[in-house]
Each structure stands twice: as structure tokens, then as C-alpha cells.
Coordinates of C-alpha atoms in Angstrom, one line a residue:
M1 CA -222.9 -106.2 -18.9
N2 CA -223.8 -109.6 -20.5
A3 CA -221.7 -112.7 -19.9
V4 CA -219.8 -112.3 -23.2
N5 CA -218.8 -108.8 -22.5
A6 CA -217.7 -109.7 -19.0
L7 CA -215.5 -112.5 -20.3
N8 CA -213.9 -110.2 -22.9
T9 CA -213.2 -107.6 -20.2
L10 CA -211.6 -110.3 -17.9
N11 CA -209.4 -111.6 -20.7
A12 CA -208.3 -108.1 -21.5
L13 CA -207.3 -107.4 -17.9
N14 CA -205.4 -110.7 -17.7
T15 CA -203.5 -109.9 -21.0
A16 CA -202.6 -106.4 -19.6
K17 CA -201.4 -107.9 -16.3
A18 CA -199.3 -110.5 -18.2
A19 CA -197.7 -107.8 -20.3
A20 CA -196.9 -105.6 -17.3
L21 CA -195.4 -108.6 -15.5
A22 CA -193.3 -109.4 -18.6
T23 CA -192.1 -105.8 -18.9
A24 CA -191.2 -105.6 -15.2
T25 CA -189.3 -108.9 -15.5
A26 CA -187.4 -107.6 -18.6
L27 CA -186.5 -104.4 -16.8
A28 CA -185.3 -106.2 -13.8
A29 CA -183.1 -108.5 -15.9
T30 CA -181.7 -105.5 -17.7
A31 CA -180.9 -103.7 -14.5
A32 CA -179.2 -106.8 -13.1
A33 CA -177.1 -107.1 -16.2
L34 CA -176.0 -103.4 -16.0
T35 CA -175.3 -103.6 -12.2
P36 CA -171.6 -104.6 -11.5
A37 CA -171.3 -108.0 -9.9
A38 CA -170.0 -107.9 -6.3
A39 CA -166.3 -108.4 -6.3
A40 CA -165.2 -111.9 -5.1
P41 CA -163.4 -111.8 -1.8
R42 CA -159.7 -111.6 -2.3
P43 CA -157.9 -114.7 -1.0
A44 CA -155.6 -114.2 2.0
P45 CA -151.9 -113.8 1.2
A46 CA -149.9 -116.9 1.3
E47 CA -147.9 -117.3 4.5
Y48 CA -144.2 -117.5 3.6
V49 CA -141.6 -118.4 6.2
A50 CA -137.9 -117.9 5.4
I51 CA -135.4 -120.0 7.3
G52 CA -131.6 -119.7 6.8
D53 CA -128.2 -118.4 7.7
S54 CA -126.3 -115.2 6.8
Y55 CA -126.5 -115.9 3.0
S56 CA -130.3 -115.8 3.4
A57 CA -130.3 -112.9 5.9
N58 CA -127.8 -111.1 3.5
T59 CA -126.2 -109.8 6.6
F60 CA -123.8 -107.3 4.9
V61 CA -126.3 -105.6 2.6
R62 CA -127.7 -102.2 3.6
P63 CA -130.2 -101.3 5.0
W64 CA -130.6 -103.6 8.0
N65 CA -133.4 -104.4 10.4
G66 CA -131.2 -102.5 12.8
G67 CA -131.6 -101.4 16.4
P68 CA -130.1 -102.8 19.6
A69 CA -132.6 -105.6 19.7
D70 CA -131.4 -107.1 16.4
T71 CA -129.5 -110.3 17.0
C72 CA -129.3 -111.5 13.4
G73 CA -127.9 -108.7 11.2
R74 CA -130.8 -109.3 8.8
S75 CA -131.0 -107.0 5.7
L76 CA -134.3 -105.3 4.9
V77 CA -133.6 -106.2 1.2
N78 CA -132.5 -109.8 1.7
Y79 CA -133.8 -112.2 -0.9
P80 CA -136.8 -113.4 1.2
S81 CA -137.9 -109.7 1.6
Q82 CA -137.5 -109.1 -2.1
A83 CA -139.3 -112.2 -3.1
A84 CA -142.2 -111.5 -0.7
R85 CA -142.7 -108.0 -2.0
R86 CA -142.7 -109.2 -5.6
L87 CA -145.3 -112.0 -4.9
Q88 CA -147.2 -110.0 -2.3
V89 CA -147.1 -112.7 0.3
T90 CA -147.0 -112.4 4.0
L91 CA -143.4 -113.0 5.2
T92 CA -142.1 -114.3 8.5
D93 CA -138.3 -114.0 8.2
V94 CA -136.3 -115.8 10.8
T95 CA -133.0 -116.0 8.8
C96 CA -130.0 -115.2 10.9
G97 CA -126.3 -114.7 10.7
A98 CA -124.2 -117.7 12.0
A99 CA -127.3 -120.0 12.1
E100 CA -126.6 -123.7 11.6
V101 CA -129.0 -126.5 10.7
R102 CA -128.9 -127.8 14.3
A103 CA -127.9 -124.8 16.4
G104 CA -130.2 -122.2 14.8
V105 CA -132.9 -124.1 13.0
L106 CA -133.6 -127.3 14.9
E107 CA -132.4 -126.0 18.3
P108 CA -131.9 -122.5 19.8
Q109 CA -129.0 -120.4 18.4
P110 CA -126.6 -119.5 21.2
A111 CA -125.1 -116.0 21.5
E112 CA -121.8 -116.1 19.6
G113 CA -119.9 -113.2 18.1
R114 CA -122.4 -110.7 16.6
Y115 CA -125.5 -112.9 16.6
G116 CA -127.9 -114.7 19.0
P117 CA -129.3 -115.9 21.2
N118 CA -132.4 -116.8 19.3
P119 CA -135.1 -119.5 19.5
P120 CA -135.2 -122.3 17.0
Q121 CA -136.2 -121.0 13.6
L122 CA -138.6 -124.0 13.3
N123 CA -140.8 -122.2 15.8
A124 CA -141.9 -119.8 13.0
L125 CA -143.7 -122.7 11.2
S126 CA -147.4 -123.6 11.7
P127 CA -150.1 -125.7 10.0
T128 CA -151.1 -122.5 8.1
T129 CA -147.7 -121.9 6.6
S130 CA -148.0 -122.3 2.8
L131 CA -144.5 -121.5 1.5
V132 CA -141.0 -122.2 3.1
T133 CA -137.5 -121.4 1.8
I134 CA -134.5 -122.9 3.6
G135 CA -131.0 -121.6 2.9
V136 CA -128.6 -123.1 5.5
G137 CA -125.7 -125.5 5.8
G138 CA -122.5 -123.6 5.3
N139 CA -122.0 -122.9 9.0
S140 CA -122.7 -126.5 9.9
L141 CA -120.1 -127.5 7.4
G142 CA -117.7 -125.0 9.0
F143 CA -117.1 -123.1 5.8
E144 CA -115.7 -120.0 7.6
D145 CA -113.3 -122.3 9.5
I146 CA -112.2 -123.7 6.2
L147 CA -111.6 -120.3 4.8
R148 CA -109.6 -119.2 7.8
E149 CA -107.5 -122.4 7.5
C150 CA -106.9 -121.6 3.8
L151 CA -106.0 -118.0 4.6
A152 CA -103.4 -119.1 7.2
R153 CA -101.9 -121.9 5.1
G154 CA -101.8 -119.6 2.0
L155 CA -100.0 -117.0 4.0
G156 CA -97.5 -119.6 5.3
A157 CA -96.8 -120.7 1.7
L158 CA -96.6 -117.1 0.4
G159 CA -99.4 -118.0 -2.0
F160 CA -97.5 -120.8 -3.7
G161 CA -98.8 -124.3 -4.3
K162 CA -102.0 -125.8 -2.9
P163 CA -101.4 -125.9 0.8
C164 CA -105.1 -125.9 1.8
T165 CA -106.0 -128.5 -0.8
T166 CA -103.3 -130.8 0.5
Y167 CA -104.4 -130.4 4.1
Y168 CA -108.1 -131.2 3.4
T169 CA -107.5 -134.0 1.0
Q170 CA -104.3 -135.8 2.2
R171 CA -103.9 -134.9 5.9
D172 CA -105.9 -134.5 9.1
G173 CA -108.3 -132.1 7.5
A174 CA -109.7 -134.9 5.2
A175 CA -111.3 -136.9 7.9
W176 CA -112.6 -133.8 9.6
L177 CA -114.3 -132.6 6.4
S178 CA -115.7 -136.0 5.6
Q179 CA -117.3 -136.2 9.0
K180 CA -118.7 -132.7 8.6
F181 CA -120.5 -133.6 5.4
A182 CA -121.9 -136.8 7.0
D183 CA -123.2 -134.9 10.0
L184 CA -124.7 -132.2 7.8
D185 CA -126.5 -134.8 5.6
A186 CA -128.0 -136.4 8.7
D187 CA -129.0 -133.0 10.2
Y188 CA -130.7 -132.0 6.9
T189 CA -132.8 -135.1 6.9
A190 CA -133.9 -134.4 10.5
M191 CA -134.6 -130.8 9.7
L192 CA -136.8 -131.5 6.7
K193 CA -138.8 -134.1 8.7
A194 CA -139.4 -131.5 11.4
V195 CA -140.5 -128.9 8.8
H196 CA -143.1 -131.3 7.4
Q197 CA -144.4 -132.1 10.9
R198 CA -144.8 -128.4 11.7
A199 CA -146.1 -127.3 8.3
P200 CA -147.5 -130.3 6.6
R201 CA -149.2 -128.4 3.8
A202 CA -146.3 -126.1 3.0
K203 CA -144.5 -126.0 -0.4
V204 CA -140.8 -126.1 0.4
A205 CA -137.8 -124.8 -1.6
L206 CA -134.2 -125.5 -0.5
V207 CA -131.9 -122.7 -1.6
G208 CA -128.3 -123.5 -2.7
Y209 CA -125.3 -121.2 -2.3
P210 CA -124.1 -118.7 -5.0
A211 CA -120.7 -119.1 -6.7
I212 CA -117.9 -117.7 -4.6
V213 CA -115.2 -118.7 -7.1
G214 CA -117.2 -120.0 -10.0
S215 CA -115.7 -119.7 -13.5
N216 CA -112.4 -118.4 -12.0
A217 CA -111.8 -121.8 -10.3
T218 CA -110.0 -123.4 -13.2
T219 CA -108.2 -120.3 -14.6
N220 CA -107.2 -118.8 -11.3
T221 CA -107.6 -115.3 -12.9
G222 CA -108.9 -112.1 -11.3
C223 CA -107.4 -112.5 -7.9
T224 CA -104.1 -111.0 -6.8
W225 CA -102.6 -112.8 -3.8
G226 CA -102.8 -110.6 -0.6
Q227 CA -105.7 -108.5 -1.9
W228 CA -108.3 -108.5 0.9
R229 CA -111.2 -107.2 -1.2
R230 CA -110.8 -110.6 -2.9
F231 CA -109.5 -113.8 -1.3
G232 CA -106.7 -112.3 0.8
T233 CA -103.9 -114.8 1.3
V234 CA -105.7 -117.8 -0.1
A235 CA -103.3 -119.4 -2.6
K236 CA -104.6 -119.3 -6.2
G237 CA -103.9 -123.1 -6.4
D238 CA -106.5 -123.7 -3.7
M239 CA -109.3 -121.9 -5.5
P240 CA -110.5 -124.9 -7.6
W241 CA -110.7 -127.0 -4.4
L242 CA -112.7 -124.3 -2.6
D243 CA -115.1 -124.3 -5.5
S244 CA -115.4 -128.0 -5.4
V245 CA -116.3 -127.9 -1.7
E246 CA -119.1 -125.4 -2.4
R247 CA -120.4 -127.5 -5.3
R248 CA -120.3 -130.6 -3.1
L249 CA -122.4 -128.7 -0.5
N250 CA -124.9 -127.6 -3.1
D251 CA -125.1 -131.2 -4.4
L252 CA -125.9 -132.4 -0.8
I253 CA -128.7 -129.8 -0.6
R254 CA -130.1 -130.7 -4.1
N255 CA -130.1 -134.4 -3.2
Q256 CA -132.0 -133.6 0.0
A257 CA -134.5 -131.7 -1.9
T258 CA -135.0 -134.5 -4.4
Q259 CA -135.4 -137.1 -1.7
A260 CA -138.0 -135.1 0.2
G261 CA -139.9 -134.0 -2.9
H262 CA -139.0 -130.4 -2.5
A263 CA -137.8 -127.8 -5.0
Y264 CA -134.2 -126.9 -5.3
V265 CA -133.1 -123.3 -6.0
D266 CA -129.9 -123.1 -8.0
T267 CA -128.2 -119.8 -7.3
Y268 CA -124.8 -121.1 -8.3
T269 CA -125.3 -121.2 -12.1
P270 CA -126.6 -117.6 -12.6
S271 CA -123.8 -116.3 -10.4
A272 CA -120.9 -118.4 -11.8
G273 CA -119.2 -115.5 -13.5
H274 CA -119.7 -113.1 -10.6
G275 CA -117.6 -114.5 -7.8
V276 CA -115.1 -112.9 -5.5
C277 CA -112.5 -112.6 -8.3
A278 CA -114.8 -111.0 -10.9
P279 CA -114.1 -107.3 -11.8
S280 CA -115.6 -104.8 -9.3
G281 CA -118.6 -104.0 -11.4
Q282 CA -119.5 -107.6 -12.0
K283 CA -118.7 -109.0 -8.5
W284 CA -121.7 -110.3 -6.6
I285 CA -119.7 -111.6 -3.6
Y286 CA -117.8 -109.6 -1.1
G287 CA -114.1 -110.4 -0.5
V288 CA -112.6 -111.1 3.0
K289 CA -112.7 -107.4 3.9
D290 CA -114.7 -105.1 1.6
D291 CA -116.9 -102.0 1.3
L292 CA -120.5 -102.5 2.0
T293 CA -123.2 -102.2 -0.7
G294 CA -126.9 -101.3 -0.6
E295 CA -128.8 -98.1 0.1
G296 CA -127.6 -95.6 2.6
T297 CA -124.4 -95.4 4.6
Q298 CA -125.4 -96.9 7.9
Q299 CA -123.3 -99.6 9.5
D300 CA -125.5 -101.1 12.3
D301 CA -123.8 -104.4 12.0
R302 CA -120.6 -103.3 13.6
P303 CA -117.5 -105.5 12.9
L304 CA -115.9 -107.4 15.8
P305 CA -112.7 -105.9 17.2
S306 CA -110.8 -108.8 15.6
C307 CA -111.7 -107.4 12.2
A308 CA -109.1 -104.6 12.8
L309 CA -106.4 -107.3 12.8
I310 CA -107.1 -108.1 9.2
P311 CA -105.2 -105.8 6.8
G312 CA -106.9 -103.8 4.1
D313 CA -109.0 -100.7 4.0
G314 CA -112.4 -102.4 3.4
E315 CA -115.3 -101.1 5.5
A316 CA -116.1 -104.5 7.2
C317 CA -114.9 -108.0 7.5
T318 CA -117.5 -109.4 5.0
F319 CA -115.9 -112.9 4.7
I320 CA -117.2 -114.0 1.3
H321 CA -120.9 -113.1 1.4
P322 CA -123.4 -111.8 -1.2
N323 CA -123.4 -108.1 -1.8
A324 CA -126.5 -106.1 -3.0
N325 CA -126.2 -107.5 -6.6
G326 CA -125.8 -111.0 -5.2
A327 CA -128.9 -110.6 -3.0
R328 CA -130.9 -109.4 -6.1
S329 CA -129.7 -112.5 -8.1
Q330 CA -130.7 -114.8 -5.2
A331 CA -134.1 -113.1 -5.1
D332 CA -134.6 -113.6 -8.8
A333 CA -134.0 -117.4 -8.5
V334 CA -136.1 -117.8 -5.3
T335 CA -139.0 -115.8 -6.8
A336 CA -139.0 -118.0 -9.9
A337 CA -139.0 -121.1 -7.7
L338 CA -141.9 -119.9 -5.6
I339 CA -143.9 -119.1 -8.7
G340 CA -143.2 -122.7 -9.8
L341 CA -144.6 -123.9 -6.5
G342 CA -147.8 -122.0 -7.1
A343 CA -147.2 -118.6 -5.7
A344 CA -148.1 -115.7 -7.9
A345 CA -148.0 -111.9 -7.7
R346 CA -151.4 -110.6 -6.6
P347 CA -152.9 -107.7 -8.5
S348 CA -152.4 -104.3 -6.8

């Protein structure tokens, strides 16, 4: 083989090698394009902690957490549970009946009536907590005490006039209530500071209370005096004042949320036409003594013996709490708020 032929042969071999390499490269690229990309790792679910009282635990809605170890009467379909399922977040629910801002959230909750003892709800928070809802304040204000006072004064007045309004605006009750609001405001400030210290990166939503009187406050319609599935012996004339107390409580919570840079969840507005005095099919709030709602027939949260002293044939002494429809409405509002804070339903 002369030099020219050898050179031609070498060039031909190099050309063939280059073509083979190009073909292999193209085939590899095609195979890579046809091969599904490895799925990105799914982010861990957000860690959601629910803090609150009986309105957040939805203590009178079936079914319950149940069992002899339960010290809170917490419903399995309370609004934190419903919101967590919708958003597919990891829930730690420490809401509890009878909890107060101080005795329940900031400090241990003592055993009293049906509920407690329990450690401070703040213990559930950690630096990895990403979402927090807080629905508390009514017990600190003494709302059940106010309701009992109104029931007694309305009974004494046989439903006439505004006996409870007079007591809490012109007599000894006025100073008591004013001090209650002042103490609650201070306790809320302390609570939110403690929440930030324990969960500094958490997005926080403060949950207001749904309407118990609502649109019936000015018209006084829908409630017959002495009807225990409604307001019992509370005088009709006192209903606007009761509504004003609840709105004042919600305003306090909203102001605390604004000052701390947190979200406020308005559950009053969507429930305003569904208070205690609404028709049965539209009522989202139980009366003083009422039949329980929710799935099943169980009654794990047994009423106290004193409940038997209250007239009426209702199943339990529910004392103006959300029923199953009310809990669903709360869940709608809370879910929307958490989405606004960045939570979103994860694909199934």
C-alpha cells in the first residue's frame, strides 16, 4: 500500500468513526428525551397547629375524639380538622373546651367541669410550625357567665324590658365587663408574643366568633321567650346588647391581628343570618339546650348533672355553640384564610 492509499484508508476510518459517534450520541439524546424525568421529591406537608376553645374544638358536634382519656370534647370534624384535610397539611390540634387565653393557652388548663387538666396549648408549637390558627377569648371574657346572668335576669323580668343590658351598662356589671375586656386585650398581646417566640416562622390567623344573634339583633324576631332550643329566658330586649358584646370581642381580636401583622378570619359575616334564632334548617348555632348534630348518635361528651335542672327536651346543654353546619362554615372561612397565607391543597 503506497502512502496515498494509506492516507485515504485512514481518512475513511476516521469518517466512519465520527459518523458512528454522532449516531450513538443522537440515539442517546433520543432515549433521554423519551425517558420520563425522575419525579421531584414532594415537599413535606406544612405543620399546622390549631389553638383554641370550645368554638374551635366544636365540642358539641359528632363524632368526637372520644374515650375516657379525652379531656377536651374535641370533635373529629371541627374546623381545624376539616381545613387540614382540605389542604392536606399535618395537623396538631390542641383546641379544648373551656380553654382561656391564660388558663389553657399560656398556662395549664385546670380540671373544671367536663374538661382538663391539660398542659399549655403553646407547648404544641415549635420552630418547624408553619401555620397556626388561634380561636380563643370568649371564656376569658366570661361569655358563659354573661349568658347565665342574662338568663336569670330575663327570667326575673318575665322576658320584659332589657334587664341584662341595664345591669352591664348602668350597674355593677359595667365595671366588671370593662375590666374583662382590658384583661383580655393584655392577655392576647402576651399570647401572640409567646406564639412568635415559639414558632417564629409560622403564618398565624386569628379566628373570630360566628354570629350568635346576628341579623336578629335589631328585629328581635325568631326567638320565643322560654324556648330552650333558642335563648331560653333571655329577654328579647337584651339580644341587641348580646350581639354588641360579641362584635366588640371580634373587634378586639381583629385589632390584635392587625397590630401583630397576622390574618383575621371573619366567621361572623357569613353566619350573620344563621344565629340561634334562625329557622331550624338555617340555624348554625345551638340554643341553650338542644339536639346534637353531626354523624352518628354517640354522646361521649356527657352533660353535667346540672344540665338536668334546665328545662326543655334537648339532648344536651349546648349553651350557644356552633352545630355541624356552623363548624362547616367556620372551616370554609379558615381554609380560605390559610390559602391566603400560602397553604394550598396538595395533589392526591
